[in-house]
Coordinates of C-alpha atoms and ligand atoms in Angstrom, one line a residue:
M943 CA 0.0 0.0 0.0
A944 CA 3.0 2.3 0.6
N945 CA 2.8 5.4 2.7
T946 CA -0.6 6.9 2.2
I947 CA -2.1 10.1 3.5
L948 CA -5.9 10.0 3.9
V949 CA -7.7 13.4 4.0
G950 CA -11.3 14.6 4.1
A951 CA -12.1 16.4 0.9
Q952 CA -15.1 18.4 2.3
W953 CA -16.0 19.8 5.7
G954 CA -15.2 16.7 7.8
D955 CA -17.4 13.6 8.5
E956 CA -16.8 12.3 5.1
G957 CA -16.7 8.6 6.5
K958 CA -13.0 8.7 7.0
G959 CA -13.1 6.3 10.0
K960 CA -14.6 3.5 7.9
I961 CA -12.2 4.0 4.9
I962 CA -9.3 4.2 7.3
D963 CA -10.5 0.9 8.9
V964 CA -10.7 -0.7 5.5
L965 CA -7.4 0.6 4.3
T966 CA -5.8 -0.4 7.6
E967 CA -6.0 -4.0 6.6
Q968 CA -3.0 -3.5 4.4
A969 CA -1.1 -1.0 6.6
D970 CA 1.5 -1.9 9.4
V971 CA 1.3 1.6 11.2
V972 CA -1.6 4.0 11.5
V973 CA -0.9 7.6 12.5
R974 CA -3.0 10.5 13.7
T975 CA -1.3 13.8 12.9
Q976 CA -3.6 16.7 13.8
G977 CA -6.7 17.7 15.7
G978 CA -7.8 16.3 19.0
N979 CA -10.9 14.7 20.5
N980 CA -13.0 17.1 18.4
A981 CA -12.8 14.3 15.8
G982 CA -15.3 11.5 15.9
H983 CA -14.5 8.4 13.7
T984 CA -17.2 5.9 13.6
V985 CA -16.4 2.3 12.6
F986 CA -18.9 -0.6 12.4
I987 CA -17.4 -4.1 12.8
G988 CA -20.3 -6.6 12.3
P989 CA -23.1 -5.3 14.5
K990 CA -20.8 -3.4 16.9
K991 CA -20.3 0.4 16.5
Y992 CA -17.1 2.1 17.7
V993 CA -16.6 5.8 17.9
L994 CA -12.9 6.8 18.2
H995 CA -11.8 10.4 19.0
L996 CA -8.1 10.4 19.5
I997 CA -6.9 6.8 19.0
P998 CA -6.4 5.8 15.3
S999 CA -9.0 3.4 14.3
G1000 CA -6.2 0.9 13.3
I1001 CA -6.4 -0.1 17.0
L1002 CA -9.5 -2.3 16.1
R1003 CA -7.3 -4.6 13.9
K1004 CA -4.7 -6.9 15.4
K1005 CA -0.9 -6.4 14.9
K1006 CA -1.2 -2.7 13.9
T1007 CA 0.9 0.0 15.5
C1008 CA -1.0 3.0 16.2
V1009 CA 0.5 6.4 16.7
I1010 CA -0.7 9.8 18.0
G1011 CA 1.7 12.2 16.5
N1012 CA 3.3 15.4 17.6
G1013 CA 0.7 17.5 15.7
V1014 CA -2.3 16.2 17.8
V1015 CA -3.6 18.0 20.8
V1016 CA -4.3 15.4 23.6
D1017 CA -7.0 15.6 26.2
P1018 CA -5.3 13.1 28.6
I1019 CA -8.5 12.4 30.5
G1020 CA -10.3 11.7 27.2
L1021 CA -7.5 9.5 26.0
V1022 CA -7.5 7.4 29.2
S1023 CA -11.2 6.9 29.0
E1024 CA -10.9 5.9 25.3
I1025 CA -8.2 3.3 26.2
E1026 CA -10.4 2.0 29.1
G1027 CA -13.4 1.8 26.8
L1028 CA -11.6 -0.2 24.3
R1029 CA -10.1 -2.5 26.9
K1030 CA -13.5 -3.1 28.4
I1031 CA -14.8 -4.4 25.1
G1032 CA -11.8 -6.7 24.7
V1033 CA -9.6 -4.6 22.3
K1034 CA -5.9 -4.9 23.2
V1035 CA -4.3 -1.6 23.9
N1036 CA -0.8 -2.5 25.1
G1037 CA 2.4 -2.1 23.1
N1038 CA 0.3 -1.1 20.0
L1039 CA -0.3 2.5 20.9
F1040 CA 2.3 5.3 21.1
V1041 CA 1.7 9.0 21.9
S1042 CA 4.2 11.6 20.9
E1043 CA 6.2 13.3 23.7
T1044 CA 5.8 16.6 22.0
A1045 CA 2.1 16.4 21.4
H1046 CA 0.5 19.3 23.3
V1047 CA -1.9 18.7 26.1
V1048 CA -5.4 20.0 26.3
F1049 CA -6.5 21.4 29.8
P1050 CA -9.9 22.3 31.3
Y1051 CA -9.0 26.0 31.0
H1052 CA -8.7 25.4 27.2
R1053 CA -12.2 23.9 27.1
E1054 CA -13.6 26.7 29.3
L1055 CA -12.0 29.5 27.1
D1056 CA -13.3 27.7 24.0
A1057 CA -16.8 27.9 25.5
Q1058 CA -16.5 31.5 26.7
R1059 CA -15.2 32.8 23.4
E1060 CA -18.1 31.2 21.6
V1061 CA -20.5 32.9 24.0
L1062 CA -18.8 36.3 23.4
K1063 CA -19.0 35.9 19.6
G1064 CA -22.8 35.5 19.8
K1065 CA -24.2 35.0 16.4
N1066 CA -20.8 35.1 14.9
K1067 CA -19.8 31.9 16.8
I1068 CA -17.8 29.3 15.1
G1069 CA -19.9 26.3 16.4
T1070 CA -16.9 24.6 17.9
T1071 CA -17.1 21.2 19.5
K1072 CA -16.0 22.9 22.8
R1073 CA -13.2 20.4 23.3
G1074 CA -10.7 23.3 23.8
I1075 CA -9.0 22.7 20.5
G1076 CA -8.5 26.3 19.4
P1077 CA -7.1 27.5 22.8
A1078 CA -4.8 24.5 23.0
Y1079 CA -3.2 25.2 19.6
G1080 CA -3.2 28.9 20.5
D1081 CA -0.9 28.2 23.5
K1082 CA 1.2 25.9 21.3
A1083 CA 1.7 28.7 18.8
A1084 CA 2.3 31.3 21.6
R1085 CA 4.9 28.9 23.0
V1086 CA 3.2 28.6 26.4
G1087 CA 1.7 25.2 26.1
L1088 CA 2.5 22.0 28.0
R1089 CA 3.4 18.9 26.3
M1090 CA 3.0 15.1 27.0
I1091 CA 6.7 15.0 28.0
D1092 CA 5.8 17.6 30.7
L1093 CA 2.7 15.8 31.8
I1094 CA 4.7 12.5 32.7
N1095 CA 7.3 14.4 34.6
A1096 CA 5.7 15.0 38.0
E1097 CA 7.9 17.8 39.3
R1098 CA 8.0 19.8 36.2
F1099 CA 4.3 19.4 35.6
E1100 CA 3.3 20.7 39.0
Q1101 CA 5.4 23.9 38.5
K1102 CA 4.2 24.5 35.0
L1103 CA 0.6 23.8 35.8
A1104 CA 0.5 26.0 38.7
A1105 CA 1.6 29.0 36.6
K1106 CA -0.9 28.1 33.9
V1107 CA -3.8 27.7 36.1
K1108 CA -3.0 31.1 37.9
E1109 CA -2.8 32.9 34.6
N1110 CA -5.8 31.4 33.0
N1111 CA -7.9 31.9 36.1
E1112 CA -7.4 35.7 35.7
V1113 CA -8.6 35.4 32.1
L1114 CA -11.6 33.2 33.2
K1115 CA -12.5 35.7 35.8
A1116 CA -12.5 38.5 33.2
F1117 CA -14.9 36.5 31.1
G1118 CA -17.1 36.2 34.3
A1119 CA -16.5 32.5 34.4
K1120 CA -15.6 30.3 37.5
P1121 CA -11.9 29.8 38.1
L1122 CA -10.4 26.3 38.2
S1123 CA -9.0 24.6 41.2
F1124 CA -5.3 23.9 40.8
K1125 CA -5.5 21.1 43.2
E1126 CA -8.3 19.3 41.4
V1127 CA -6.8 19.7 37.9
H1128 CA -3.4 18.7 39.1
K1129 CA -4.8 15.5 40.8
T1130 CA -6.8 14.3 37.8
Y1131 CA -4.0 15.2 35.3
R1132 CA -1.2 13.6 37.3
A1133 CA -3.3 10.4 37.5
A1134 CA -3.7 10.5 33.8
G1135 CA 0.0 11.2 33.3
D1136 CA 0.9 8.0 35.4
Y1137 CA -1.6 6.0 33.4
L1138 CA -0.4 7.3 30.0
K1139 CA 3.3 7.2 30.8
P1140 CA 4.0 3.7 29.2
F1141 CA 2.5 5.0 25.9
V1142 CA 4.5 8.2 25.7
A1143 CA 7.3 7.9 23.2
N1144 CA 9.6 9.6 20.7
T1145 CA 7.3 8.9 17.8
V1146 CA 9.5 10.5 15.2
T1147 CA 12.3 8.1 15.6
L1148 CA 9.7 5.2 15.9
L1149 CA 8.2 6.3 12.6
H1150 CA 11.5 6.6 10.9
Q1151 CA 12.4 3.0 11.9
A1152 CA 9.1 1.9 10.4
V1153 CA 10.0 3.9 7.2
R1154 CA 13.4 2.2 7.1
R1155 CA 11.9 -1.2 7.5
G1156 CA 9.5 -0.4 4.5
D1157 CA 6.4 -0.7 6.7
D1158 CA 3.2 0.6 5.1
I1159 CA 2.0 3.7 6.9
L1160 CA -1.5 5.2 6.8
F1161 CA -1.8 8.8 7.9
E1162 CA -5.3 9.2 9.1
G1163 CA -6.7 12.8 8.6
A1164 CA -9.2 14.2 11.0
Q1165 CA -11.8 16.9 10.1
G1166 CA -11.7 18.0 6.5
T1167 CA -10.1 20.4 3.8
F1168 CA -12.5 23.2 4.4
L1169 CA -11.8 23.2 8.2
D1170 CA -8.1 23.6 7.6
I1171 CA -6.7 26.7 9.4
D1172 CA -5.0 27.9 6.3
H1173 CA -7.1 26.5 3.4
G1174 CA -10.6 26.4 4.9
T1175 CA -13.4 28.8 5.4
Y1176 CA -11.6 31.0 8.0
P1177 CA -12.6 31.8 10.6
Y1178 CA -15.1 29.1 10.5
V1179 CA -12.4 26.4 10.7
T1180 CA -10.7 24.2 13.1
S1181 CA -7.1 25.1 14.5
S1182 CA -4.9 22.6 12.7
N1183 CA -3.9 21.7 9.1
T1184 CA -6.4 19.2 8.1
T1185 CA -4.8 19.0 4.5
S1186 CA -2.2 16.5 3.5
G1187 CA 0.8 18.7 4.5
G1188 CA -0.3 18.4 8.1
A1189 CA 0.4 14.7 7.9
C1190 CA 4.1 15.5 7.5
T1191 CA 4.5 18.3 10.1
G1192 CA 2.2 16.5 12.5
S1193 CA 4.3 13.2 12.4
G1194 CA 7.9 14.2 11.3
V1195 CA 7.7 12.1 8.3
A1196 CA 9.0 14.1 5.4
P1197 CA 7.0 14.8 2.2
N1198 CA 9.4 12.8 -0.1
R1199 CA 8.6 9.6 2.0
M1200 CA 4.8 9.9 1.2
D1201 CA 3.5 7.9 -1.8
R1202 CA 0.0 8.8 -2.3
V1203 CA -3.0 10.9 -1.0
V1204 CA -6.6 9.4 -0.8
G1205 CA -9.4 12.0 -0.6
V1206 CA -12.6 10.9 1.1
L1207 CA -15.8 12.5 0.3
K1208 CA -19.5 12.0 0.5
A1209 CA -21.7 11.6 -2.5
Y1210 CA -23.4 14.8 -1.2
T1211 CA -22.1 17.5 1.3
T1212 CA -22.4 18.0 5.0
R1213 CA -21.0 20.5 7.6
V1214 CA -21.4 20.8 11.4
G1215 CA -21.1 24.2 13.0
E1216 CA -21.3 27.6 11.4
G1217 CA -19.8 29.1 8.3
P1218 CA -20.6 29.1 4.5
L1219 CA -21.9 26.0 2.8
P1220 CA -22.9 27.0 -0.8
T1221 CA -24.9 24.0 -1.7
E1222 CA -26.8 23.8 1.7
N1223 CA -30.4 22.6 0.9
A1224 CA -33.2 22.1 3.3
E1225 CA -34.8 19.2 1.4
V1226 CA -31.6 17.3 1.2
A1227 CA -31.1 17.8 5.0
D1228 CA -34.7 16.7 5.8
M1229 CA -34.4 13.6 3.6
L1230 CA -31.1 12.5 5.2
H1231 CA -32.2 13.3 8.7
A1232 CA -35.5 11.4 8.2
M1233 CA -33.3 8.4 7.2
G1234 CA -31.6 8.7 10.6
R1235 CA -28.4 9.9 9.0
E1236 CA -26.1 12.9 9.6
F1237 CA -26.0 13.4 13.2
G1238 CA -22.5 14.2 14.6
A1239 CA -20.5 11.4 16.2
T1240 CA -18.8 13.8 18.8
T1241 CA -21.6 16.2 19.7
G1242 CA -24.6 14.5 18.4
R1243 CA -25.6 17.7 16.5
A1244 CA -27.6 17.4 13.3
R1245 CA -25.3 18.1 10.4
R1246 CA -26.2 20.7 7.7
C1247 CA -26.6 19.1 4.4
G1248 CA -26.5 19.9 0.7
W1249 CA -25.7 18.7 -2.8
F1250 CA -22.3 17.6 -3.9
D1251 CA -20.1 20.6 -4.5
S1252 CA -17.4 19.9 -7.2
V1253 CA -15.9 23.4 -6.9
A1254 CA -15.0 22.6 -3.4
T1255 CA -13.8 19.1 -4.1
R1256 CA -11.7 20.2 -7.0
H1257 CA -10.1 22.7 -4.7
A1258 CA -9.5 19.9 -2.3
T1259 CA -7.7 17.9 -5.0
M1260 CA -5.5 20.9 -5.6
V1261 CA -4.3 21.7 -2.0
N1262 CA -4.1 18.1 -1.0
G1263 CA -2.7 16.5 -4.2
I1264 CA -5.4 13.9 -4.0
D1265 CA -4.6 10.9 -6.3
D1266 CA -7.5 8.7 -5.4
L1267 CA -11.0 9.1 -4.2
A1268 CA -13.2 7.2 -1.8
V1269 CA -16.8 8.2 -2.2
T1270 CA -19.0 7.3 0.8
N1271 CA -22.7 7.4 1.7
I1272 CA -23.8 6.7 -1.8
D1273 CA -26.8 4.8 -0.5
G1274 CA -27.9 8.2 1.0
L1275 CA -29.0 9.3 -2.4
D1276 CA -30.9 6.0 -3.4
T1277 CA -34.3 7.6 -3.4
V1278 CA -33.5 11.0 -5.0
E1279 CA -35.3 11.5 -8.4
T1280 CA -32.9 14.2 -9.7
I1281 CA -29.5 14.7 -8.2
K1282 CA -27.8 18.1 -8.4
V1283 CA -24.1 18.7 -8.5
C1284 CA -22.6 22.2 -8.1
I1285 CA -20.3 23.0 -11.0
G1286 CA -19.6 26.7 -10.3
Y1287 CA -20.7 29.7 -8.1
R1288 CA -22.3 32.9 -9.0
D1289 CA -22.1 36.1 -7.1
G1290 CA -24.3 38.6 -8.9
K1291 CA -22.7 38.8 -12.3
K1292 CA -19.4 37.3 -11.2
K1293 CA -18.9 33.6 -11.8
Y1294 CA -16.4 31.4 -10.0
D1295 CA -15.0 28.0 -10.9
Y1296 CA -12.9 28.1 -7.8
M1297 CA -13.5 28.8 -4.0
P1298 CA -13.3 32.6 -3.3
N1299 CA -11.1 33.2 -0.2
D1300 CA -13.4 35.9 1.2
V1301 CA -16.0 34.0 3.3
E1302 CA -18.4 36.9 3.0
V1303 CA -18.3 36.4 -0.8
L1304 CA -18.5 32.7 -0.4
A1305 CA -21.6 33.0 1.9
R1306 CA -23.2 35.2 -0.9
C1307 CA -22.4 32.8 -3.7
E1308 CA -25.2 30.9 -5.4
P1309 CA -24.4 27.4 -6.7
V1310 CA -24.7 26.7 -10.4
Y1311 CA -25.9 23.1 -10.8
A1312 CA -25.8 20.3 -13.3
E1313 CA -28.5 17.7 -12.9
F1314 CA -28.1 14.0 -12.9
P1315 CA -31.0 11.4 -13.1
G1316 CA -31.3 9.4 -9.8
W1317 CA -31.0 5.6 -9.8
R1318 CA -33.8 5.1 -7.4
T1319 CA -32.7 1.6 -6.4
P1320 CA -31.1 0.5 -3.1
T1321 CA -27.3 0.3 -3.5
D1322 CA -26.5 -1.0 0.1
K1323 CA -26.3 -4.6 -1.2
A1324 CA -24.0 -4.0 -4.1
R1325 CA -20.6 -5.6 -3.7
S1326 CA -19.0 -4.8 -6.9
W1327 CA -18.9 -2.0 -9.4
K1328 CA -21.0 -3.9 -11.9
Q1329 CA -23.7 -4.5 -9.2
L1330 CA -24.3 -0.7 -8.9
P1331 CA -27.0 0.7 -10.9
P1332 CA -25.7 2.2 -14.3
K1333 CA -27.0 5.7 -13.4
C1334 CA -25.2 5.5 -10.0
R1335 CA -21.9 4.5 -11.8
E1336 CA -22.5 7.5 -14.2
Y1337 CA -22.9 9.9 -11.3
L1338 CA -19.9 8.6 -9.5
K1339 CA -17.7 8.8 -12.6
A1340 CA -18.9 12.4 -13.2
I1341 CA -18.2 13.6 -9.7
A1342 CA -14.7 12.1 -9.8
E1343 CA -14.1 13.7 -13.1
L1344 CA -15.2 17.0 -11.9
T1345 CA -13.0 16.5 -8.8
E1346 CA -10.1 15.8 -11.1
A1347 CA -9.0 12.6 -9.3
K1348 CA -9.4 8.9 -9.7
L1349 CA -12.4 6.9 -8.3
F1350 CA -10.9 4.3 -6.1
I1351 CA -13.5 3.3 -3.6
A1352 CA -17.3 3.4 -3.7
S1353 CA -18.9 2.9 -0.3
V1354 CA -22.5 2.0 0.1
G1355 CA -22.9 1.7 3.9
P1356 CA -21.1 1.7 7.1
A1357 CA -20.0 -2.0 7.2
R1358 CA -16.5 -3.2 6.0
E1359 CA -18.2 -5.4 3.4
Q1360 CA -20.1 -2.4 1.9
T1361 CA -16.9 -1.3 0.2
I1362 CA -16.4 -1.5 -3.6
F1363 CA -12.9 -1.2 -5.0
V1364 CA -13.4 0.4 -8.4
Ligands
LIG670 P1 -13.2 22.9 16.8 O1 -12.3 22.0 16.1 O2 -13.9 22.2 18.0 O3 -12.6 24.2 17.3 O4 -14.4 23.4 15.9 C1 -14.2 24.2 14.8 C2 -15.1 23.8 13.6 O5 -14.7 22.6 13.1 C3 -16.6 23.7 14.0 O6 -17.4 24.0 12.9 C4 -16.7 22.2 14.2 O7 -18.0 21.7 14.1 C5 -15.8 21.7 13.2 N1 -15.3 20.3 13.5 C6 -14.3 20.1 14.4 N2 -14.0 18.7 14.4 C7 -14.9 18.2 13.5 C8 -15.0 16.9 13.0 O8 -14.3 15.9 13.5 N3 -15.9 16.7 12.1 C9 -16.6 17.7 11.6 N4 -16.5 19.0 11.9 C10 -15.7 19.2 12.9
LIG671 MG1 -16.5 12.8 12.4

């Protein structure tokens, strides 16, 4: 399989968890490189549903090494409960999970500040997951963050945490929020530090050993291209590089060691949180929600939904260097009579065949649609390209062509076996 970077080509929730799980079969090492427990990767194995937030979904397969890279922000309390949850259902988490020493730690003041800033923004809020992701990356960039290596060093941790809680309590008071108890935070974080110590490692040298051995490494992206801090619909984005470059900086594996980029996208479009979504459509949302689909894995929020946007996905191909496409949730369109695909934007007289950078312009843009006849046949039982209805194949070929990448996987449901290699 070689070294593969997997990214979301839309606004997150493209079904990456499932595709990663399928591709992991051929991988030796699976690496998370950015984001934190704002992510929610859902994997179904048989009748069992697993939602992972920080741990790479490779953990669900035997004999895979899983790495949480330096680019991730780690909520240690969340990570402990994720490990415990997996162990409780019989998944081995011992000697197969490594957390970077230099990954930054998320603290309760990050979560509290995340929430307070959203309140202050009022109607301009981002709609964050309130997991403290933005403030944690903010501390990292401001060079005042604490890292995993600090968390597992009892003496150093106590000193650094005391200063951080003191400073942040002043900020929280200014927001009119309740200050935190150092004692309490210290106690719970130290306990988590002791629990996590065996997992903390120099993951850069570990990954380089894997590269030298010729292991196949899968870099599992979280969130999606348009939530990227640089390339997304700023400020309605998350605080990390969700695009393929983030896999290099977030792991310490260099660009010339990467072989391939896979972009995951839904056969339609969804977004959680605020910010422009040009193809948003109430009928599409009602249809999908009525099917019980499109509720967030992390926050349970109903996702906003719309038609496939090829202006966006073509942009994703450009900034990520996507070679291959995995199209998911095809079965979500099984009942639609006429399927629309956005092929351009219009803002008054001005036409765009690319994503304008100004979010106010993007928010004003009206989609220009092409129409495709729906296949109106269930696809969830299809197990090969030939078993897909001809109109469905036409649609998939068209969206891949418009996205300017090669169709690689067609996914017709959440299960492993509902995966068609094209
Ligand atoms: P944050 O990452 O919690 O700061 O949230 C910033 C924006 O990214 C919000 O619109 C969130 O809804 C969105 N977001 C963050 N993580 C995910 C994810 O895993 N899937 C989809 N959207 C996400
Ligand atoms: Mg998700």
